[in-house]
Amino acid sequence: MDLLKNLFQEKFQAQAKEVKELLKEHGDKTVDDVKVEQVFGGMRDITSMLWEPSLLDAEEGIRFRGYSIPELREKLPRAAQGTEPLPEGLFWLMLVGEIPTKEQVKWLTDNWTRRANVPEHVFKAIDVLPADTHPMTQFSIGILAMQNTSTFAQRYNAGINRTEYWDATYEDAMNLIARLPRIAAYIFRRVYHNGDHVLPDITLDWGGNFSHMLGYQDEGFREYMRLFLTIHADHEGGNASAHTTHLVGSTLSDPYLAFSAAMNALAGPLHGLANQEVIRWIQKMTQTLGTTKPSREQIAEYVKSTLAGGRVIPGYGHAVLRKPDPRFMAQRQFCEDNVPDSDLVKVVWKIFDVVPPILSSLGKVKNPWPNVDAHSGAVLVHYGLKEYNFYTVLFGVSRALGVMAGLCWARALSLPLERPKSVTTEWIKAYLQKE
Ligand code: NMX
Ligand code: MLT
C-alpha cells in the first residue's frame, strides 16, 4: 500500500472508532435549530453536514485542519527557491491532518506525475465540442469522459465489499487530481492557442507543470499559480461545489461523476464564475470611463450604476464570511511583494476602498467585503493570462484537492446517502398555525 494511503487508513480507522463512540453517547443531542427564514433562505448557516478537510469561521476565514492561510504560507513545503506553498502539501494536510515534510510532498508530486496520463478518448471528447463552448463546460465533459476509467465503478461492478469503498475512492481521487492539469491546459491551448499544445514536463511539481502546460514559463506566474491552487482548494463543506461533490458522491456515484457535477456548480456566477465576472466588470468599467486609472469617485459612480441596473457587484459579499476574505488578503500581499506596478491591481485595491461602504449603505448586504474572486483576475492579467472565460477552470483544478479529500473521508467514515427533508409553503403555514 502506498505511503499516503497507509497513513490515511491509520487516521480514519482511529477516527471511525471515535465517531462510533461519540454517536453512541451523544447521537441524540441537538447541534442546531432551524428557522423558517433558513428554509426559504438557501439553508444558510444550518449545521447539518460533516466535512473534515477545512472549517470556516465567519470572522476569521478558512482554516485547513486548523491552519490559517498565513500559517500555510509559512509552514507548507515550497518549490526550490519558491516562496509560496506547494498545493500537494495542502492535499496531504487535508487528507491526513498533518503538515507533510518536503520528502513527503516530493513523494506525492512523483506519485501524481506517474498517474497523470489522460486517456486519448478524453481529448477526442473535448475536440468534438465547438471551440466557443465555455471552458467550464469543456472541463466538466472532459472529467466525465474519464469516468470509464473509474476504479470505484469497476470494483463496485465486480462486487467490492463496502469496507473497501474508501480504497477505490482514494485511487480515483489521486488519479483525477493528477490528470486535471493536463485536461485544463489542453482546453486552454485548444481554445486560445489554435490547439498548439504544450507537453508535460515531468520534472516539475503539480502547479509548476500546470503553468508550463498552459504555456507560462515565468517563475513569477508559477509561484502565483501555486498560491492560487492552494487558497482555492477548500472552503468547508457547504459551498456549492463541495456540497455537490458530497451529495452526488453519497449515492455511490464514483469521484468522476461527483466532481464533474461539482464543476457545473462552480460554473455559476454566484460561485466560481465570479472570478471571470470580476475582470469582465472591471474591463467594462475602465472602457466606459475611458481610463485604466479611474479615481475612487469614478469607481463609486460606476458601482452605483451597476446596482441601479439590478446587478450584483461581482467578487463582493459572501454567504458565510463576514470579514475581508483572507484569500483576497493573501493575493493582495502577494501583489504588494511581486506585482506592485500593475494599473489593474491598483484598481482592484481602489475598489476595495470604495465598494464596502456602498454595499453597507444598502442595508441588506450581510457582508460588504471582497471574496477570493475579487483579486485573482487582475493578477492573472498581469502575468499575461487575459482569457477570463478560463479563470473558473483554474479554480476548478484547485477545488479538486479539497473535495476529493472530503469524498475520501465520506467513504472512509461510511457516510450515508444524503437526503434532507423538504417541505412545502403549505406545510410551513400549517406548522405555524399549530405553534
Ligand atoms: N452586490 C449587490 N448585492 C449584493 C451583493 C453584491 N456583491 N451581495 C449580496 N447582495 C444582496 C443579495 O443579492 C441580497 O439581495 P436581495 O435580498 O434583494 O435578494 C442581499 O444582498 C442579501 O444577501 P446576503 O445575505 O448578503 O448574501 P447571500 O448569502 O444571499 O449571497 C453571494 C452570497 C456570494 C451569492 C452574494 O454576496 C453575491 O451575489 N455576490 C456577488 C457574486 C460573487 O462574488 N460570488 C462569489 C462568491 C465566492 N465564490 O467563489 O463562490
Ligand atoms: C468557496 O470558496 O466555495 C466560496 O467562497 C463560496 C462559499 O464558501 O460558500
Tab-separated table of C-alpha atoms and ligand atoms in Angstrom:
chain	number	residue	atom	x	y	z
A	1	MET	CA	0.000	0.000	0.000
A	2	ASP	CA	1.295	3.485	-0.786
A	3	LEU	CA	2.656	5.854	1.852
A	4	LEU	CA	-0.254	8.303	1.928
A	5	LYS	CA	-2.953	5.640	1.629
A	6	ASN	CA	-1.423	3.808	4.550
A	7	LEU	CA	-1.390	6.937	6.707
A	8	PHE	CA	-4.945	7.801	5.652
A	9	GLN	CA	-6.130	4.333	6.673
A	10	GLU	CA	-4.464	4.656	10.082
A	11	LYS	CA	-6.103	8.050	10.633
A	12	PHE	CA	-9.619	7.204	9.548
A	13	GLN	CA	-9.705	3.879	11.355
A	14	ALA	CA	-8.901	5.644	14.610
A	15	GLN	CA	-11.445	8.344	13.868
A	16	ALA	CA	-14.173	5.888	12.844
A	17	LYS	CA	-13.840	4.246	16.260
A	18	GLU	CA	-14.107	7.605	17.957
A	19	VAL	CA	-17.157	8.586	15.889
A	20	LYS	CA	-18.885	5.328	16.777
A	21	GLU	CA	-18.418	6.031	20.477
A	22	LEU	CA	-19.435	9.641	20.056
A	23	LEU	CA	-22.652	8.683	18.288
A	24	LYS	CA	-23.450	6.022	20.860
A	25	GLU	CA	-23.109	8.503	23.689
A	26	HIS	CA	-24.276	11.779	22.122
A	27	GLY	CA	-26.159	10.862	18.943
A	28	ASP	CA	-29.451	12.329	20.164
A	29	LYS	CA	-28.044	15.746	21.202
A	30	THR	CA	-29.090	18.860	19.252
A	31	VAL	CA	-26.468	20.947	17.406
A	32	ASP	CA	-28.824	23.426	15.718
A	33	ASP	CA	-32.387	24.716	15.386
A	34	VAL	CA	-33.834	25.681	12.016
A	35	LYS	CA	-35.669	28.951	11.463
A	36	VAL	CA	-38.389	29.419	8.872
A	37	GLU	CA	-36.236	32.059	7.134
A	38	GLN	CA	-33.460	29.477	6.734
A	39	VAL	CA	-35.840	27.095	4.960
A	40	PHE	CA	-36.627	29.862	2.454
A	41	GLY	CA	-33.075	31.245	2.569
A	42	GLY	CA	-30.816	28.657	0.999
A	43	MET	CA	-30.359	26.698	4.273
A	44	ARG	CA	-27.845	29.385	5.270
A	45	ASP	CA	-25.834	28.521	8.407
A	46	ILE	CA	-27.722	25.323	9.279
A	47	THR	CA	-25.215	22.983	10.913
A	48	SER	CA	-26.033	19.665	9.290
A	49	MET	CA	-23.072	18.256	7.412
A	50	LEU	CA	-19.766	16.565	8.228
A	51	TRP	CA	-16.671	17.781	6.340
A	52	GLU	CA	-13.179	17.051	7.634
A	53	PRO	CA	-10.674	18.933	5.388
A	54	SER	CA	-11.455	22.509	6.479
A	55	LEU	CA	-13.633	24.674	8.704
A	56	LEU	CA	-14.776	28.266	8.193
A	57	ASP	CA	-15.133	30.941	10.819
A	58	ALA	CA	-17.271	33.866	9.650
A	59	GLU	CA	-14.963	36.477	11.165
A	60	GLU	CA	-11.606	34.826	10.688
A	61	GLY	CA	-11.983	32.893	7.428
A	62	ILE	CA	-10.947	29.418	6.444
A	63	ARG	CA	-8.687	27.070	8.387
A	64	PHE	CA	-7.422	23.862	6.820
A	65	ARG	CA	-7.122	21.261	9.567
A	66	GLY	CA	-6.638	24.140	11.976
A	67	TYR	CA	-4.138	26.117	9.871
A	68	SER	CA	-4.978	29.595	8.546
A	69	ILE	CA	-3.804	30.755	5.111
A	70	PRO	CA	-0.884	32.821	6.518
A	71	GLU	CA	0.164	29.731	8.502
A	72	LEU	CA	0.011	27.542	5.385
A	73	ARG	CA	2.174	30.037	3.516
A	74	GLU	CA	4.714	29.786	6.284
A	75	LYS	CA	4.635	26.065	7.089
A	76	LEU	CA	3.901	24.075	3.914
A	77	PRO	CA	6.869	22.930	1.814
A	78	ARG	CA	7.747	25.094	-1.213
A	79	ALA	CA	9.388	24.615	-4.575
A	80	ALA	CA	13.171	25.104	-4.690
A	81	GLN	CA	13.728	28.878	-4.417
A	82	GLY	CA	9.961	29.319	-4.111
A	83	THR	CA	8.103	31.431	-1.574
A	84	GLU	CA	4.581	30.005	-1.899
A	85	PRO	CA	3.264	26.632	-0.684
A	86	LEU	CA	3.109	23.607	-2.940
A	87	PRO	CA	-0.589	22.630	-3.236
A	88	GLU	CA	0.413	18.969	-2.973
A	89	GLY	CA	1.268	19.716	0.671
A	90	LEU	CA	-2.206	21.077	1.311
A	91	PHE	CA	-3.823	17.932	-0.104
A	92	TRP	CA	-1.687	15.842	2.239
A	93	LEU	CA	-2.679	18.042	5.164
A	94	MET	CA	-6.390	17.924	4.306
A	95	LEU	CA	-6.379	14.156	3.865
A	96	VAL	CA	-4.433	13.104	6.943
A	97	GLY	CA	-4.375	16.195	9.154
A	98	GLU	CA	-0.584	16.560	9.303
A	99	ILE	CA	1.735	19.103	7.691
A	100	PRO	CA	3.915	16.986	5.381
A	101	THR	CA	7.683	17.086	5.180
A	102	LYS	CA	9.486	18.166	1.999
A	103	GLU	CA	10.185	14.481	1.261
A	104	GLN	CA	6.539	13.517	1.661
A	105	VAL	CA	5.486	16.281	-0.723
A	106	LYS	CA	8.119	15.133	-3.209
A	107	TRP	CA	6.684	11.633	-2.949
A	108	LEU	CA	3.191	12.979	-3.687
A	109	THR	CA	4.395	15.069	-6.651
A	110	ASP	CA	6.100	11.990	-8.125
A	111	ASN	CA	3.057	9.831	-7.443
A	112	TRP	CA	0.744	12.271	-9.259
A	113	THR	CA	3.237	12.536	-12.150
A	114	ARG	CA	3.010	8.760	-12.559
A	115	ARG	CA	-0.794	8.877	-12.507
A	116	ALA	CA	-1.144	11.871	-14.851
A	117	ASN	CA	-1.690	10.091	-18.163
A	118	VAL	CA	-5.022	11.170	-19.701
A	119	PRO	CA	-6.678	8.594	-21.974
A	120	GLU	CA	-6.739	9.669	-25.643
A	121	HIS	CA	-10.541	9.449	-25.922
A	122	VAL	CA	-10.872	12.298	-23.365
A	123	PHE	CA	-9.150	14.715	-25.755
A	124	LYS	CA	-11.364	13.431	-28.574
A	125	ALA	CA	-14.486	14.052	-26.470
A	126	ILE	CA	-13.334	17.635	-25.911
A	127	ASP	CA	-12.352	18.088	-29.555
A	128	VAL	CA	-15.879	17.426	-30.849
A	129	LEU	CA	-17.211	20.432	-28.917
A	130	PRO	CA	-17.426	23.786	-30.706
A	131	ALA	CA	-14.398	25.841	-29.630
A	132	ASP	CA	-16.697	28.559	-28.274
A	133	THR	CA	-18.207	26.121	-25.747
A	134	HIS	CA	-17.477	27.677	-22.348
A	135	PRO	CA	-14.205	26.259	-20.938
A	136	MET	CA	-16.055	25.121	-17.786
A	137	THR	CA	-18.430	23.040	-19.924
A	138	GLN	CA	-15.471	21.523	-21.771
A	139	PHE	CA	-13.787	20.839	-18.424
A	140	SER	CA	-16.844	19.143	-16.964
A	141	ILE	CA	-17.236	16.989	-20.103
A	142	GLY	CA	-13.524	16.086	-20.058
A	143	ILE	CA	-13.854	14.921	-16.448
A	144	LEU	CA	-16.989	12.951	-17.238
A	145	ALA	CA	-15.275	11.331	-20.196
A	146	MET	CA	-12.737	9.782	-17.793
A	147	GLN	CA	-15.491	8.012	-15.880
A	148	ASN	CA	-14.945	4.759	-17.787
A	149	THR	CA	-11.555	4.520	-16.039
A	150	SER	CA	-13.042	4.738	-12.540
A	151	THR	CA	-11.550	2.180	-10.171
A	152	PHE	CA	-14.540	2.636	-7.861
A	153	ALA	CA	-17.089	1.936	-10.635
A	154	GLN	CA	-15.137	-1.097	-11.868
A	155	ARG	CA	-14.665	-2.601	-8.418
A	156	TYR	CA	-18.272	-1.853	-7.436
A	157	ASN	CA	-19.469	-3.723	-10.536
A	158	ALA	CA	-17.220	-6.619	-9.596
A	159	GLY	CA	-18.905	-6.799	-6.177
A	160	ILE	CA	-16.458	-4.960	-3.909
A	161	ASN	CA	-17.012	-5.251	-0.137
A	162	ARG	CA	-18.254	-1.944	1.320
A	163	THR	CA	-15.267	-1.883	3.684
A	164	GLU	CA	-13.110	-1.267	0.597
A	165	TYR	CA	-15.033	1.693	-0.811
A	166	TRP	CA	-12.529	4.111	0.673
A	167	ASP	CA	-9.638	2.380	-1.078
A	168	ALA	CA	-11.224	2.576	-4.541
A	169	THR	CA	-12.278	6.190	-3.892
A	170	TYR	CA	-8.726	7.109	-2.898
A	171	GLU	CA	-7.390	5.616	-6.149
A	172	ASP	CA	-9.885	7.602	-8.241
A	173	ALA	CA	-9.259	10.795	-6.261
A	174	MET	CA	-5.495	10.550	-6.776
A	175	ASN	CA	-5.819	9.753	-10.498
A	176	LEU	CA	-8.362	12.512	-11.042
A	177	ILE	CA	-6.268	15.184	-9.335
A	178	ALA	CA	-3.147	14.032	-11.186
A	179	ARG	CA	-4.853	14.280	-14.586
A	180	LEU	CA	-6.764	17.557	-14.190
A	181	PRO	CA	-3.939	19.996	-15.079
A	182	ARG	CA	-3.420	18.241	-18.412
A	183	ILE	CA	-7.129	18.417	-19.271
A	184	ALA	CA	-7.443	22.049	-18.208
A	185	ALA	CA	-4.296	23.047	-20.123
A	186	TYR	CA	-5.500	21.121	-23.158
A	187	ILE	CA	-8.729	23.155	-23.172
A	188	PHE	CA	-6.799	26.411	-22.747
A	189	ARG	CA	-4.417	25.737	-25.608
A	190	ARG	CA	-7.245	24.381	-27.789
A	191	VAL	CA	-9.455	27.429	-27.340
A	192	TYR	CA	-6.933	30.264	-27.168
A	193	HIS	CA	-3.772	28.974	-28.904
A	194	ASN	CA	-5.072	27.177	-32.005
A	195	GLY	CA	-4.503	23.763	-30.445
A	196	ASP	CA	-0.757	24.394	-30.075
A	197	HIS	CA	-0.389	22.108	-27.037
A	198	VAL	CA	2.494	22.076	-24.578
A	199	LEU	CA	3.555	18.620	-23.405
A	200	PRO	CA	4.004	17.980	-19.668
A	201	ASP	CA	7.389	18.492	-18.012
A	202	ILE	CA	7.668	15.595	-15.593
A	203	THR	CA	10.469	17.252	-13.647
A	204	LEU	CA	8.078	19.929	-12.357
A	205	ASP	CA	5.694	19.948	-9.404
A	206	TRP	CA	1.899	19.751	-9.921
A	207	GLY	CA	1.321	23.529	-10.078
A	208	GLY	CA	4.591	24.260	-11.898
A	209	ASN	CA	3.798	21.692	-14.580
A	210	PHE	CA	0.258	23.044	-14.909
A	211	SER	CA	1.648	26.553	-15.528
A	212	HIS	CA	4.141	25.088	-18.018
A	213	MET	CA	1.387	23.267	-19.950
A	214	LEU	CA	-0.719	26.440	-20.018
A	215	GLY	CA	2.298	27.977	-21.768
A	216	TYR	CA	3.793	30.068	-18.924
A	217	GLN	CA	7.475	29.590	-18.176
A	218	ASP	CA	7.738	32.682	-15.955
A	219	GLU	CA	8.650	31.679	-12.376
A	220	GLY	CA	6.523	34.568	-11.031
A	221	PHE	CA	3.427	33.145	-12.708
A	222	ARG	CA	4.265	29.645	-11.407
A	223	GLU	CA	4.567	30.932	-7.852
A	224	TYR	CA	1.247	32.749	-8.153
A	225	MET	CA	-0.324	29.575	-9.564
A	226	ARG	CA	0.966	27.550	-6.585
A	227	LEU	CA	-0.602	30.112	-4.264
A	228	PHE	CA	-3.828	30.215	-6.313
A	229	LEU	CA	-4.119	26.410	-6.313
A	230	THR	CA	-3.575	26.357	-2.551
A	231	ILE	CA	-6.020	29.059	-1.484
A	232	HIS	CA	-8.925	27.946	-3.720
A	233	ALA	CA	-8.736	24.297	-2.652
A	234	ASP	CA	-11.438	24.144	0.002
A	235	HIS	CA	-13.923	26.312	1.892
A	236	GLU	CA	-15.561	23.832	4.244
A	237	GLY	CA	-18.320	21.533	3.001
A	238	GLY	CA	-21.413	23.669	2.485
A	239	ASN	CA	-20.249	25.711	-0.518
A	240	ALA	CA	-21.974	24.685	-3.731
A	241	SER	CA	-19.101	22.743	-5.344
A	242	ALA	CA	-18.089	20.843	-2.197
A	243	HIS	CA	-21.671	20.151	-1.290
A	244	THR	CA	-22.398	18.900	-4.823
A	245	THR	CA	-19.434	16.541	-4.630
A	246	HIS	CA	-20.680	15.276	-1.293
A	247	LEU	CA	-24.305	14.905	-2.394
A	248	VAL	CA	-23.580	13.175	-5.695
A	249	GLY	CA	-20.865	11.041	-4.089
A	250	SER	CA	-23.284	9.979	-1.369
A	251	THR	CA	-25.266	7.994	-3.947
A	252	LEU	CA	-22.056	5.988	-4.527
A	253	SER	CA	-21.589	7.700	-7.866
A	254	ASP	CA	-17.847	7.499	-8.447
A	255	PRO	CA	-15.484	10.509	-7.992
A	256	TYR	CA	-15.517	11.396	-11.715
A	257	LEU	CA	-19.326	11.701	-11.747
A	258	ALA	CA	-19.299	13.626	-8.478
A	259	PHE	CA	-16.519	16.024	-9.489
A	260	SER	CA	-17.960	16.737	-12.933
A	261	ALA	CA	-21.226	17.685	-11.213
A	262	ALA	CA	-19.295	19.885	-8.779
A	263	MET	CA	-17.753	21.763	-11.693
A	264	ASN	CA	-21.246	22.509	-13.032
A	265	ALA	CA	-21.998	24.131	-9.665
A	266	LEU	CA	-18.715	26.054	-9.695
A	267	ALA	CA	-19.628	27.366	-13.160
A	268	GLY	CA	-22.421	29.564	-11.741
A	269	PRO	CA	-21.788	33.346	-11.441
A	270	LEU	CA	-22.704	33.425	-7.747
A	271	HIS	CA	-19.989	30.796	-7.124
A	272	GLY	CA	-16.718	30.231	-9.014
A	273	LEU	CA	-17.654	32.013	-12.236
A	274	ALA	CA	-17.472	35.239	-10.232
A	275	ASN	CA	-13.710	35.351	-10.932
A	276	GLN	CA	-14.339	35.870	-14.655
A	277	GLU	CA	-17.224	38.233	-13.917
A	278	VAL	CA	-14.999	40.474	-11.792
A	279	ILE	CA	-12.478	41.109	-14.539
A	280	ARG	CA	-15.212	41.470	-17.170
A	281	TRP	CA	-16.900	44.061	-14.944
A	282	ILE	CA	-13.653	45.978	-14.319
A	283	GLN	CA	-12.772	45.998	-18.009
A	284	LYS	CA	-16.227	47.303	-18.896
A	285	MET	CA	-15.789	49.972	-16.229
A	286	THR	CA	-12.386	51.156	-17.498
A	287	GLN	CA	-13.684	51.141	-21.092
A	288	THR	CA	-16.777	53.118	-20.131
A	289	LEU	CA	-14.731	55.622	-18.134
A	290	GLY	CA	-12.023	55.787	-20.798
A	291	THR	CA	-9.159	55.306	-18.318
A	292	THR	CA	-7.137	52.454	-16.815
A	293	LYS	CA	-6.614	54.620	-13.716
A	294	PRO	CA	-10.120	55.560	-12.556
A	295	SER	CA	-10.458	57.698	-9.429
A	296	ARG	CA	-12.333	56.479	-6.350
A	297	GLU	CA	-15.176	58.858	-7.212
A	298	GLN	CA	-15.456	57.445	-10.747
A	299	ILE	CA	-15.460	53.883	-9.379
A	300	ALA	CA	-18.169	54.784	-6.859
A	301	GLU	CA	-20.395	56.158	-9.638
A	302	TYR	CA	-19.870	53.006	-11.704
A	303	VAL	CA	-20.667	50.755	-8.726
A	304	LYS	CA	-23.892	52.667	-8.164
A	305	SER	CA	-24.865	52.314	-11.829
A	306	THR	CA	-24.284	48.537	-11.647
A	307	LEU	CA	-26.513	48.299	-8.571
A	308	ALA	CA	-29.143	50.530	-10.189
A	309	GLY	CA	-29.203	48.084	-13.121
A	310	GLY	CA	-30.267	45.321	-10.709
A	311	ARG	CA	-26.895	43.544	-10.849
A	312	VAL	CA	-24.559	42.388	-8.099
A	313	ILE	CA	-21.005	43.672	-7.665
A	314	PRO	CA	-19.013	40.558	-8.560
A	315	GLY	CA	-16.336	39.497	-6.076
A	316	TYR	CA	-18.115	41.130	-3.135
A	317	GLY	CA	-20.296	39.536	-0.486
A	318	HIS	CA	-20.328	36.020	0.898
A	319	ALA	CA	-22.851	33.535	2.197
A	320	VAL	CA	-20.857	32.842	5.376
A	321	LEU	CA	-17.835	35.179	5.693
A	322	ARG	CA	-18.340	38.491	7.484
A	323	LYS	CA	-14.852	40.000	7.034
A	324	PRO	CA	-12.498	40.565	4.070
A	325	ASP	CA	-11.685	37.097	2.742
A	326	PRO	CA	-8.182	36.016	3.853
A	327	ARG	CA	-7.809	34.540	0.368
A	328	PHE	CA	-8.240	38.080	-1.030
A	329	MET	CA	-5.740	39.400	1.507
A	330	ALA	CA	-3.172	36.697	0.650
A	331	GLN	CA	-3.343	37.687	-3.020
A	332	ARG	CA	-3.069	41.347	-2.082
A	333	GLN	CA	0.053	40.582	-0.081
A	334	PHE	CA	1.458	38.538	-2.968
A	335	CYS	CA	0.940	41.556	-5.250
A	336	GLU	CA	2.460	44.013	-2.765
A	337	ASP	CA	5.575	41.829	-2.845
A	338	ASN	CA	5.601	40.814	-6.521
A	339	VAL	CA	3.230	42.956	-8.619
A	340	PRO	CA	3.439	46.488	-7.214
A	341	ASP	CA	3.077	48.371	-10.517
A	342	SER	CA	0.010	46.979	-12.270
A	343	ASP	CA	-2.732	49.528	-13.011
A	344	LEU	CA	-5.326	46.777	-12.891
A	345	VAL	CA	-4.188	45.501	-9.487
A	346	LYS	CA	-4.319	49.076	-8.214
A	347	VAL	CA	-7.896	49.362	-9.496
A	348	VAL	CA	-8.757	46.188	-7.521
A	349	TRP	CA	-7.330	47.817	-4.389
A	350	LYS	CA	-9.273	51.039	-5.015
A	351	ILE	CA	-12.474	49.040	-5.487
A	352	PHE	CA	-11.746	47.509	-2.060
A	353	ASP	CA	-11.773	51.049	-0.619
A	354	VAL	CA	-14.947	52.069	-2.430
A	355	VAL	CA	-17.380	49.125	-2.543
A	356	PRO	CA	-17.823	48.093	1.142
A	357	PRO	CA	-19.334	51.409	2.320
A	358	ILE	CA	-21.685	51.467	-0.687
A	359	LEU	CA	-22.862	47.894	-0.150
A	360	SER	CA	-23.240	48.551	3.596
A	361	SER	CA	-25.383	51.593	2.846
A	362	LEU	CA	-27.924	49.351	1.080
A	363	GLY	CA	-28.797	47.945	4.486
A	364	LYS	CA	-29.388	44.409	3.261
A	365	VAL	CA	-25.976	43.048	2.251
A	366	LYS	CA	-24.706	40.895	5.132
A	367	ASN	CA	-21.074	41.001	4.048
A	368	PRO	CA	-19.846	44.046	2.099
A	369	TRP	CA	-16.253	42.767	1.874
A	370	PRO	CA	-14.332	41.262	-1.051
A	371	ASN	CA	-14.163	37.492	-1.520
A	372	VAL	CA	-11.413	35.418	-3.171
A	373	ASP	CA	-12.670	36.177	-6.692
A	374	ALA	CA	-12.262	39.943	-6.372
A	375	HIS	CA	-8.491	39.686	-6.766
A	376	SER	CA	-7.388	36.718	-8.867
A	377	GLY	CA	-8.231	38.030	-12.359
A	378	ALA	CA	-6.052	41.126	-12.032
A	379	VAL	CA	-3.010	39.012	-11.115
A	380	LEU	CA	-3.645	36.611	-13.982
A	381	VAL	CA	-3.936	39.528	-16.426
A	382	HIS	CA	-0.658	40.919	-15.087
A	383	TYR	CA	1.090	37.646	-15.944
A	384	GLY	CA	-0.493	37.602	-19.410
A	385	LEU	CA	-3.395	35.188	-18.852
A	386	LYS	CA	-6.076	37.540	-20.132
A	387	GLU	CA	-8.650	34.998	-21.337
A	388	TYR	CA	-11.044	35.488	-18.454
A	389	ASN	CA	-13.558	32.833	-19.557
A	390	PHE	CA	-10.889	30.353	-18.472
A	391	TYR	CA	-10.425	31.623	-14.914
A	392	THR	CA	-13.027	29.361	-13.312
A	393	VAL	CA	-11.280	26.284	-14.725
A	394	LEU	CA	-8.216	27.283	-12.664
A	395	PHE	CA	-10.487	27.480	-9.612
A	396	GLY	CA	-11.870	24.029	-10.510
A	397	VAL	CA	-8.437	22.388	-10.732
A	398	SER	CA	-7.693	23.686	-7.243
A	399	ARG	CA	-11.093	22.771	-5.793
A	400	ALA	CA	-10.451	19.115	-6.668
A	401	LEU	CA	-7.913	18.973	-3.813
A	402	GLY	CA	-10.433	19.772	-1.091
A	403	VAL	CA	-13.457	17.967	-2.417
A	404	MET	CA	-11.562	14.784	-3.254
A	405	ALA	CA	-10.086	14.742	0.260
A	406	GLY	CA	-13.651	15.261	1.541
A	407	LEU	CA	-15.027	12.433	-0.580
A	408	CYS	CA	-12.291	10.047	0.622
A	409	TRP	CA	-13.334	10.834	4.195
A	410	ALA	CA	-17.023	10.388	3.394
A	411	ARG	CA	-16.328	6.890	2.055
A	412	ALA	CA	-13.925	6.082	4.900
A	413	LEU	CA	-16.490	7.024	7.563
A	414	SER	CA	-19.277	5.312	5.574
A	415	LEU	CA	-21.358	8.489	5.497
A	416	PRO	CA	-24.765	7.541	4.089
A	417	LEU	CA	-26.884	8.782	1.202
A	418	GLU	CA	-27.672	12.463	1.760
A	419	ARG	CA	-31.384	13.148	1.867
A	420	PRO	CA	-32.582	16.189	3.822
A	421	LYS	CA	-36.289	16.784	4.446
A	422	SER	CA	-38.035	19.341	2.266
A	423	VAL	CA	-41.432	20.919	2.964
A	424	THR	CA	-43.975	23.000	1.058
A	425	THR	CA	-45.141	26.530	1.870
A	426	GLU	CA	-48.464	24.948	2.806
A	427	TRP	CA	-46.653	22.722	5.295
A	428	ILE	CA	-44.909	25.745	6.835
A	429	LYS	CA	-48.226	27.613	7.158
A	430	ALA	CA	-49.890	24.636	8.815
A	431	TYR	CA	-46.886	24.206	11.139
A	432	LEU	CA	-47.048	27.870	12.187
A	433	GLN	CA	-50.746	27.585	12.957
A	434	LYS	CA	-50.006	24.733	15.323
A	435	GLU	CA	-47.317	26.811	17.124
B	1	NMX	N1	-23.731	43.152	-4.830
B	1	NMX	C1	-25.009	43.557	-4.729
B	1	NMX	N2	-25.915	42.990	-3.891
B	1	NMX	C2	-25.471	42.006	-3.094
B	1	NMX	C3	-24.138	41.567	-3.121
B	1	NMX	C4	-23.250	42.164	-4.040
B	1	NMX	N3	-21.988	41.765	-4.171
B	1	NMX	N4	-24.001	40.572	-2.208
B	1	NMX	C5	-25.203	40.387	-1.636
B	1	NMX	N5	-26.095	41.249	-2.195
B	1	NMX	C6	-27.528	41.332	-1.938
B	1	NMX	C7	-28.187	39.996	-2.284
B	1	NMX	O1	-28.372	39.887	-3.697
B	1	NMX	C8	-29.450	40.054	-1.467
B	1	NMX	O2	-30.347	40.920	-2.137
B	1	NMX	P1	-31.931	40.615	-2.153
B	1	NMX	O3	-32.339	40.485	-0.725
B	1	NMX	O4	-32.507	41.799	-2.849
B	1	NMX	O5	-32.091	39.330	-2.919
B	1	NMX	C9	-28.977	40.752	-0.194
B	1	NMX	O6	-27.782	41.477	-0.544
B	1	NMX	C10	-28.667	39.808	0.935
B	1	NMX	O7	-27.723	38.869	0.504
B	1	NMX	P2	-26.664	38.233	1.523
B	1	NMX	O8	-27.441	37.506	2.547
B	1	NMX	O9	-25.727	39.282	1.977
B	1	NMX	O10	-25.834	37.263	0.575
B	1	NMX	P3	-26.175	35.773	0.120
B	1	NMX	O11	-25.666	34.843	1.174
B	1	NMX	O12	-27.594	35.622	-0.263
B	1	NMX	O13	-25.299	35.643	-1.198
B	1	NMX	C11	-23.418	35.830	-2.592
B	1	NMX	C12	-23.920	35.497	-1.195
B	1	NMX	C13	-21.924	35.488	-2.674
B	1	NMX	C14	-24.165	34.974	-3.617
B	1	NMX	C15	-23.637	37.342	-2.880
B	1	NMX	O14	-22.897	38.100	-1.955
B	1	NMX	C16	-23.281	37.747	-4.304
B	1	NMX	O15	-24.119	37.612	-5.196
B	1	NMX	N6	-22.011	38.223	-4.534
B	1	NMX	C17	-21.555	38.539	-5.867
B	1	NMX	C18	-21.141	37.263	-6.596
B	1	NMX	C19	-19.852	36.698	-6.036
B	1	NMX	O16	-18.879	37.395	-5.819
B	1	NMX	N7	-19.824	35.376	-5.838
B	1	NMX	C20	-18.599	34.679	-5.430
B	1	NMX	C21	-18.671	34.051	-4.040
B	1	NMX	C22	-17.382	33.348	-3.712
B	1	NMX	N8	-17.181	32.144	-4.525
B	1	NMX	O17	-16.169	31.976	-5.151
B	1	NMX	O18	-18.072	31.283	-4.574
B	2	MLT	C1	-15.955	28.989	-1.988
B	2	MLT	O1	-14.732	29.077	-1.980
B	2	MLT	O2	-16.533	27.891	-2.141
B	2	MLT	C2	-16.770	30.237	-1.884
B	2	MLT	O3	-16.156	31.212	-1.109
B	2	MLT	C3	-18.220	30.033	-1.584
B	2	MLT	C4	-18.597	29.555	-0.217
B	2	MLT	O4	-17.790	29.272	0.634
B	2	MLT	O5	-19.826	29.472	0.007
